[in-house]
PDB file of C-alpha atoms and ligand atoms in Angstrom:
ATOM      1  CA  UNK A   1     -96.479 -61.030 129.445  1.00  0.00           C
ATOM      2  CA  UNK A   2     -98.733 -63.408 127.669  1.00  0.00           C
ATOM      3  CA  UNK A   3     -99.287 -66.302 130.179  1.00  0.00           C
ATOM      4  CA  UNK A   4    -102.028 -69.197 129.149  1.00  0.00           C
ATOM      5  CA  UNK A   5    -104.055 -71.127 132.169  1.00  0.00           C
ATOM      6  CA  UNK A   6    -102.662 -74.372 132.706  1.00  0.00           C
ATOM      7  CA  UNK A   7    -105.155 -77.156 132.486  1.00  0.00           C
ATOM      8  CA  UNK A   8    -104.912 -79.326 135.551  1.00  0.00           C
ATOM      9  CA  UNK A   9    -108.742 -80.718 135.607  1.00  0.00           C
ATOM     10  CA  UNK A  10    -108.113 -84.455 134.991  1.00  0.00           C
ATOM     11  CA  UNK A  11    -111.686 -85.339 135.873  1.00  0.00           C
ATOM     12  CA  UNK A  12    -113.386 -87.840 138.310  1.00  0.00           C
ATOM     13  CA  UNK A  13    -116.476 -89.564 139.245  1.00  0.00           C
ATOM     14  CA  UNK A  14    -118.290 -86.475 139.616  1.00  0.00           C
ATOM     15  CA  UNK A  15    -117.819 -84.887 136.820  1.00  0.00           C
ATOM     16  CA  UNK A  16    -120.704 -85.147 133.674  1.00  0.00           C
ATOM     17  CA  UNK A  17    -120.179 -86.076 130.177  1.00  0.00           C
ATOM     18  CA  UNK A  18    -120.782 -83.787 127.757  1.00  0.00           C
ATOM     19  CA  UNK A  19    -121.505 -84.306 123.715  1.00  0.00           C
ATOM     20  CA  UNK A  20    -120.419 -81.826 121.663  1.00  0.00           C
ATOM     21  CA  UNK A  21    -123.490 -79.742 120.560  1.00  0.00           C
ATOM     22  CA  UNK A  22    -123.948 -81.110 117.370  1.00  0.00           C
ATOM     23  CA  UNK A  23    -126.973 -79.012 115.804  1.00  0.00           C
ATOM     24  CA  UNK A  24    -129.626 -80.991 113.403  1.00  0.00           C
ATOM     25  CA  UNK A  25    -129.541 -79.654 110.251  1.00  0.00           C
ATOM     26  CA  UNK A  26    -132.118 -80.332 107.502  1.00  0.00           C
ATOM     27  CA  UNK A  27    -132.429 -79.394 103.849  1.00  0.00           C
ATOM     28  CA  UNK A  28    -135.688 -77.074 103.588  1.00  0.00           C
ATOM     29  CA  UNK A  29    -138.220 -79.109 101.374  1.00  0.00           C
ATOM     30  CA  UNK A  30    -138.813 -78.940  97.578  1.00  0.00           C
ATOM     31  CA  UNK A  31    -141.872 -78.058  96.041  1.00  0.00           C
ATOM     32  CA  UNK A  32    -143.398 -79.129  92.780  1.00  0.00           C
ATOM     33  CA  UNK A  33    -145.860 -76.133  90.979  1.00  0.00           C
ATOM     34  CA  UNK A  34    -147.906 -78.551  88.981  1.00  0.00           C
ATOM     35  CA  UNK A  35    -150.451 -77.231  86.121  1.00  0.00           C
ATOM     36  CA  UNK A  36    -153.775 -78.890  85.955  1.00  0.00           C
ATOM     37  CA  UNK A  37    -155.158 -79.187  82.379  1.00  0.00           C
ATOM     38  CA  UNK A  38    -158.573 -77.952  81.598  1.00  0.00           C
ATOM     39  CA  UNK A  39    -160.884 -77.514  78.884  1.00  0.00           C
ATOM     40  CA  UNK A  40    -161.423 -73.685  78.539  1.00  0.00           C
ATOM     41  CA  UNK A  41    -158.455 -72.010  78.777  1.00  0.00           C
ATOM     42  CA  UNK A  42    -156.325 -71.470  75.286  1.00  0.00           C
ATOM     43  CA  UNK A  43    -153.030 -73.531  74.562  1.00  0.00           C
ATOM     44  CA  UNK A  44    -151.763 -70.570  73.599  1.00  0.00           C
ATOM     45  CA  UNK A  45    -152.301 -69.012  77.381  1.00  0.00           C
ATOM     46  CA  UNK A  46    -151.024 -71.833  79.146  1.00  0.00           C
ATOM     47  CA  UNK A  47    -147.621 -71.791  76.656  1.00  0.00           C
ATOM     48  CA  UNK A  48    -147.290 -67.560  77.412  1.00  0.00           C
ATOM     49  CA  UNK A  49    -147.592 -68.447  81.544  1.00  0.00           C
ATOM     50  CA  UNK A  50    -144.661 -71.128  81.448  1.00  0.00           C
ATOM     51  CA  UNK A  51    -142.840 -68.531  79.392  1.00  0.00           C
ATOM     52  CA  UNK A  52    -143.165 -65.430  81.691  1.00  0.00           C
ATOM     53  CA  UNK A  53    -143.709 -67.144  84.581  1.00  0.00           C
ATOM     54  CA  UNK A  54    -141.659 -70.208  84.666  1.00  0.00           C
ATOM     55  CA  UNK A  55    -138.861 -68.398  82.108  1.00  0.00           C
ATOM     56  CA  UNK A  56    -138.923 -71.585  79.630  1.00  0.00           C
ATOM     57  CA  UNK A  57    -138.522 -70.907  76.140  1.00  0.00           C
ATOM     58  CA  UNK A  58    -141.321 -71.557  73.527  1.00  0.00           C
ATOM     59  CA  UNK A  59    -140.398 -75.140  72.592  1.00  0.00           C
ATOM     60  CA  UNK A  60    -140.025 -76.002  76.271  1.00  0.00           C
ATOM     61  CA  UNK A  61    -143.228 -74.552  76.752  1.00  0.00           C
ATOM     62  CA  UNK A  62    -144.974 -75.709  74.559  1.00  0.00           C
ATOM     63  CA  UNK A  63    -144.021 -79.868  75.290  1.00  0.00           C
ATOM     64  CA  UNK A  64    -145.008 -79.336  78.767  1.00  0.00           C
ATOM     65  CA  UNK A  65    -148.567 -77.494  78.305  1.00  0.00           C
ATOM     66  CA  UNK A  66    -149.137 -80.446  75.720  1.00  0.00           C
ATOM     67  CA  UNK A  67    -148.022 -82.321  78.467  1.00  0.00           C
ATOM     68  CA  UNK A  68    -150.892 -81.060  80.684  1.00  0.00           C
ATOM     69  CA  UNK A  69    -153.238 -81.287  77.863  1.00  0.00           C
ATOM     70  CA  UNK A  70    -152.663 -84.835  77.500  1.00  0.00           C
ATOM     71  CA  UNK A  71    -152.032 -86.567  81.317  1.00  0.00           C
ATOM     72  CA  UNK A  72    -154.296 -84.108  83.182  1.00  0.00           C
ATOM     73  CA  UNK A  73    -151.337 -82.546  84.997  1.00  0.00           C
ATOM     74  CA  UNK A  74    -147.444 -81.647  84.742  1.00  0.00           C
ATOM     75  CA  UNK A  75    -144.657 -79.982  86.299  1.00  0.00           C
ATOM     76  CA  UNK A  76    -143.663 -76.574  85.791  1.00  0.00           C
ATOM     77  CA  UNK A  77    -140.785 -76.736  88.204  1.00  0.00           C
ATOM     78  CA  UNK A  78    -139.189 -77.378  91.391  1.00  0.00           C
ATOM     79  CA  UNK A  79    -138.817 -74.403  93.930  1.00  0.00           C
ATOM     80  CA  UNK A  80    -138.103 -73.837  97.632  1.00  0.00           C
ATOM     81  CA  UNK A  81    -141.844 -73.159  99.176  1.00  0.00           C
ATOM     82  CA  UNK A  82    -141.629 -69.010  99.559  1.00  0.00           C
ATOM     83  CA  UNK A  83    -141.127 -69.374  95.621  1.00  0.00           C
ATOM     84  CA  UNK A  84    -143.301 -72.462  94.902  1.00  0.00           C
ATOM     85  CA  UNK A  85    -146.147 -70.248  96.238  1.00  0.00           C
ATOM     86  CA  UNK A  86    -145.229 -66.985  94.552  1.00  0.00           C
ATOM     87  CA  UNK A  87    -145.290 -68.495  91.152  1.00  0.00           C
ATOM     88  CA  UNK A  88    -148.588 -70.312  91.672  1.00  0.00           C
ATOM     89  CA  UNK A  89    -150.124 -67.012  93.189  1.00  0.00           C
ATOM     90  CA  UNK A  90    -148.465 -65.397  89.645  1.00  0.00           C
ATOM     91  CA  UNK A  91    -150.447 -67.807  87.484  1.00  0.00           C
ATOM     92  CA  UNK A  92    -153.819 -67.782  89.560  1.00  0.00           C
ATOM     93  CA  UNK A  93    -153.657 -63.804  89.273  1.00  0.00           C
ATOM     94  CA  UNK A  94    -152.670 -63.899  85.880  1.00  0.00           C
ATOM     95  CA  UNK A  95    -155.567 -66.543  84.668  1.00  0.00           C
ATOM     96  CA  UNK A  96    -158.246 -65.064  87.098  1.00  0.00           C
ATOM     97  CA  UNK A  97    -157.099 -61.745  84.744  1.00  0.00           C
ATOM     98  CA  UNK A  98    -158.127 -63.300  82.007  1.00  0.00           C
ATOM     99  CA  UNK A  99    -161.696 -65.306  83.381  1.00  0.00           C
ATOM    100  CA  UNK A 100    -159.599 -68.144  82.270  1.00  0.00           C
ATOM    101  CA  UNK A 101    -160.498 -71.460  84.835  1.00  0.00           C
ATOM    102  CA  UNK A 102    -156.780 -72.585  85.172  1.00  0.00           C
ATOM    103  CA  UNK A 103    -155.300 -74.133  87.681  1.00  0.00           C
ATOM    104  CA  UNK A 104    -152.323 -74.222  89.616  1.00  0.00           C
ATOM    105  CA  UNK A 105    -150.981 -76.271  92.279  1.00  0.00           C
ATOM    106  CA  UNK A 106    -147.517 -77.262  94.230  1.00  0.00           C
ATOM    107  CA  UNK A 107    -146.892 -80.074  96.403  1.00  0.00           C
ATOM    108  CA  UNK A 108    -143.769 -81.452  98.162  1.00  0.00           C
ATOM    109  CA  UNK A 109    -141.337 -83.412  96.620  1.00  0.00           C
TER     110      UNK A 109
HETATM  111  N1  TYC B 201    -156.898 -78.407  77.477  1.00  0.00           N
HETATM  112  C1  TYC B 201    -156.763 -77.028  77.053  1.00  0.00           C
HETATM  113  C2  TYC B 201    -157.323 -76.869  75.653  1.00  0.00           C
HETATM  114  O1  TYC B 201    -157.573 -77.856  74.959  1.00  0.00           O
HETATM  115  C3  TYC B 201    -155.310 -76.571  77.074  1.00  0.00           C
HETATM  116  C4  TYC B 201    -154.744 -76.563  78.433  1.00  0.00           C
HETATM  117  C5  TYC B 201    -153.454 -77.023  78.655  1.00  0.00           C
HETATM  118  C6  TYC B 201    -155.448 -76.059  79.527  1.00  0.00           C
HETATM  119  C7  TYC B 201    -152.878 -77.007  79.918  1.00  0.00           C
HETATM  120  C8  TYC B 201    -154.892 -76.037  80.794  1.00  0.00           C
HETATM  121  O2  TYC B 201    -153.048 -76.470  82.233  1.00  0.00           O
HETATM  122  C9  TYC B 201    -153.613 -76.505  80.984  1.00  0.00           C
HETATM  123  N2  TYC B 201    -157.523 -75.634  75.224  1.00  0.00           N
END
């Protein structure tokens, strides 16, 4: 026997109203890693980080390091923040490596 309860609640003046939970749901926020030029460390460093680091190819990474070189800043990409701060903690380790002064940054979109 597979019975179902009949519903026979057809509500009065003391009942509440409930809304339907409706949870808030937000998109986690973007983060720019921005390179900041300077005028030690070698072209030819900067281009090998966005290579390994930021997996561009050579001609990518080469317009955006002469990019740097030339406005003072530019963006290396766009990342959730757990990977926004990974890659700049990549290029800070990887410059400090080399007593190079660059810098590396990320803000929010
Ligand atoms: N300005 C540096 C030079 O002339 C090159 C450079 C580019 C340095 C980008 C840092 O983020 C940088 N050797």
């Amino acid at each position: 026997m597979s019975e179902r309860p009949i519903d026979t609640d057809r509500g009065n003046e003391h009942d509440l109203a409930v809304d339907e939970a409706r949870p808030k749901l937000k998109r986690p926020p973007l983060y720019r890693v921005v390179l900041i030029n300077d005028d030690y460390t070698p072209m030819e460093f900067v281009v090998s980080i966005l290579e390994s680091v930021f997996g561009m190819a050579r001609t990518g990474a080469t317009h955006v390091m002469l990019e740097v070189h030339t406005k003072g800043k530019g963006i290396c990409g766009v990342y959730s923040y757990e990977i926004a701060e990974t890659k700049v903690a990549q290029v800070m380790s990887i410059a400090s490596q080399h007593q190079h002064p660059l810098l590396c940054t990320m803000e929010e979109t």
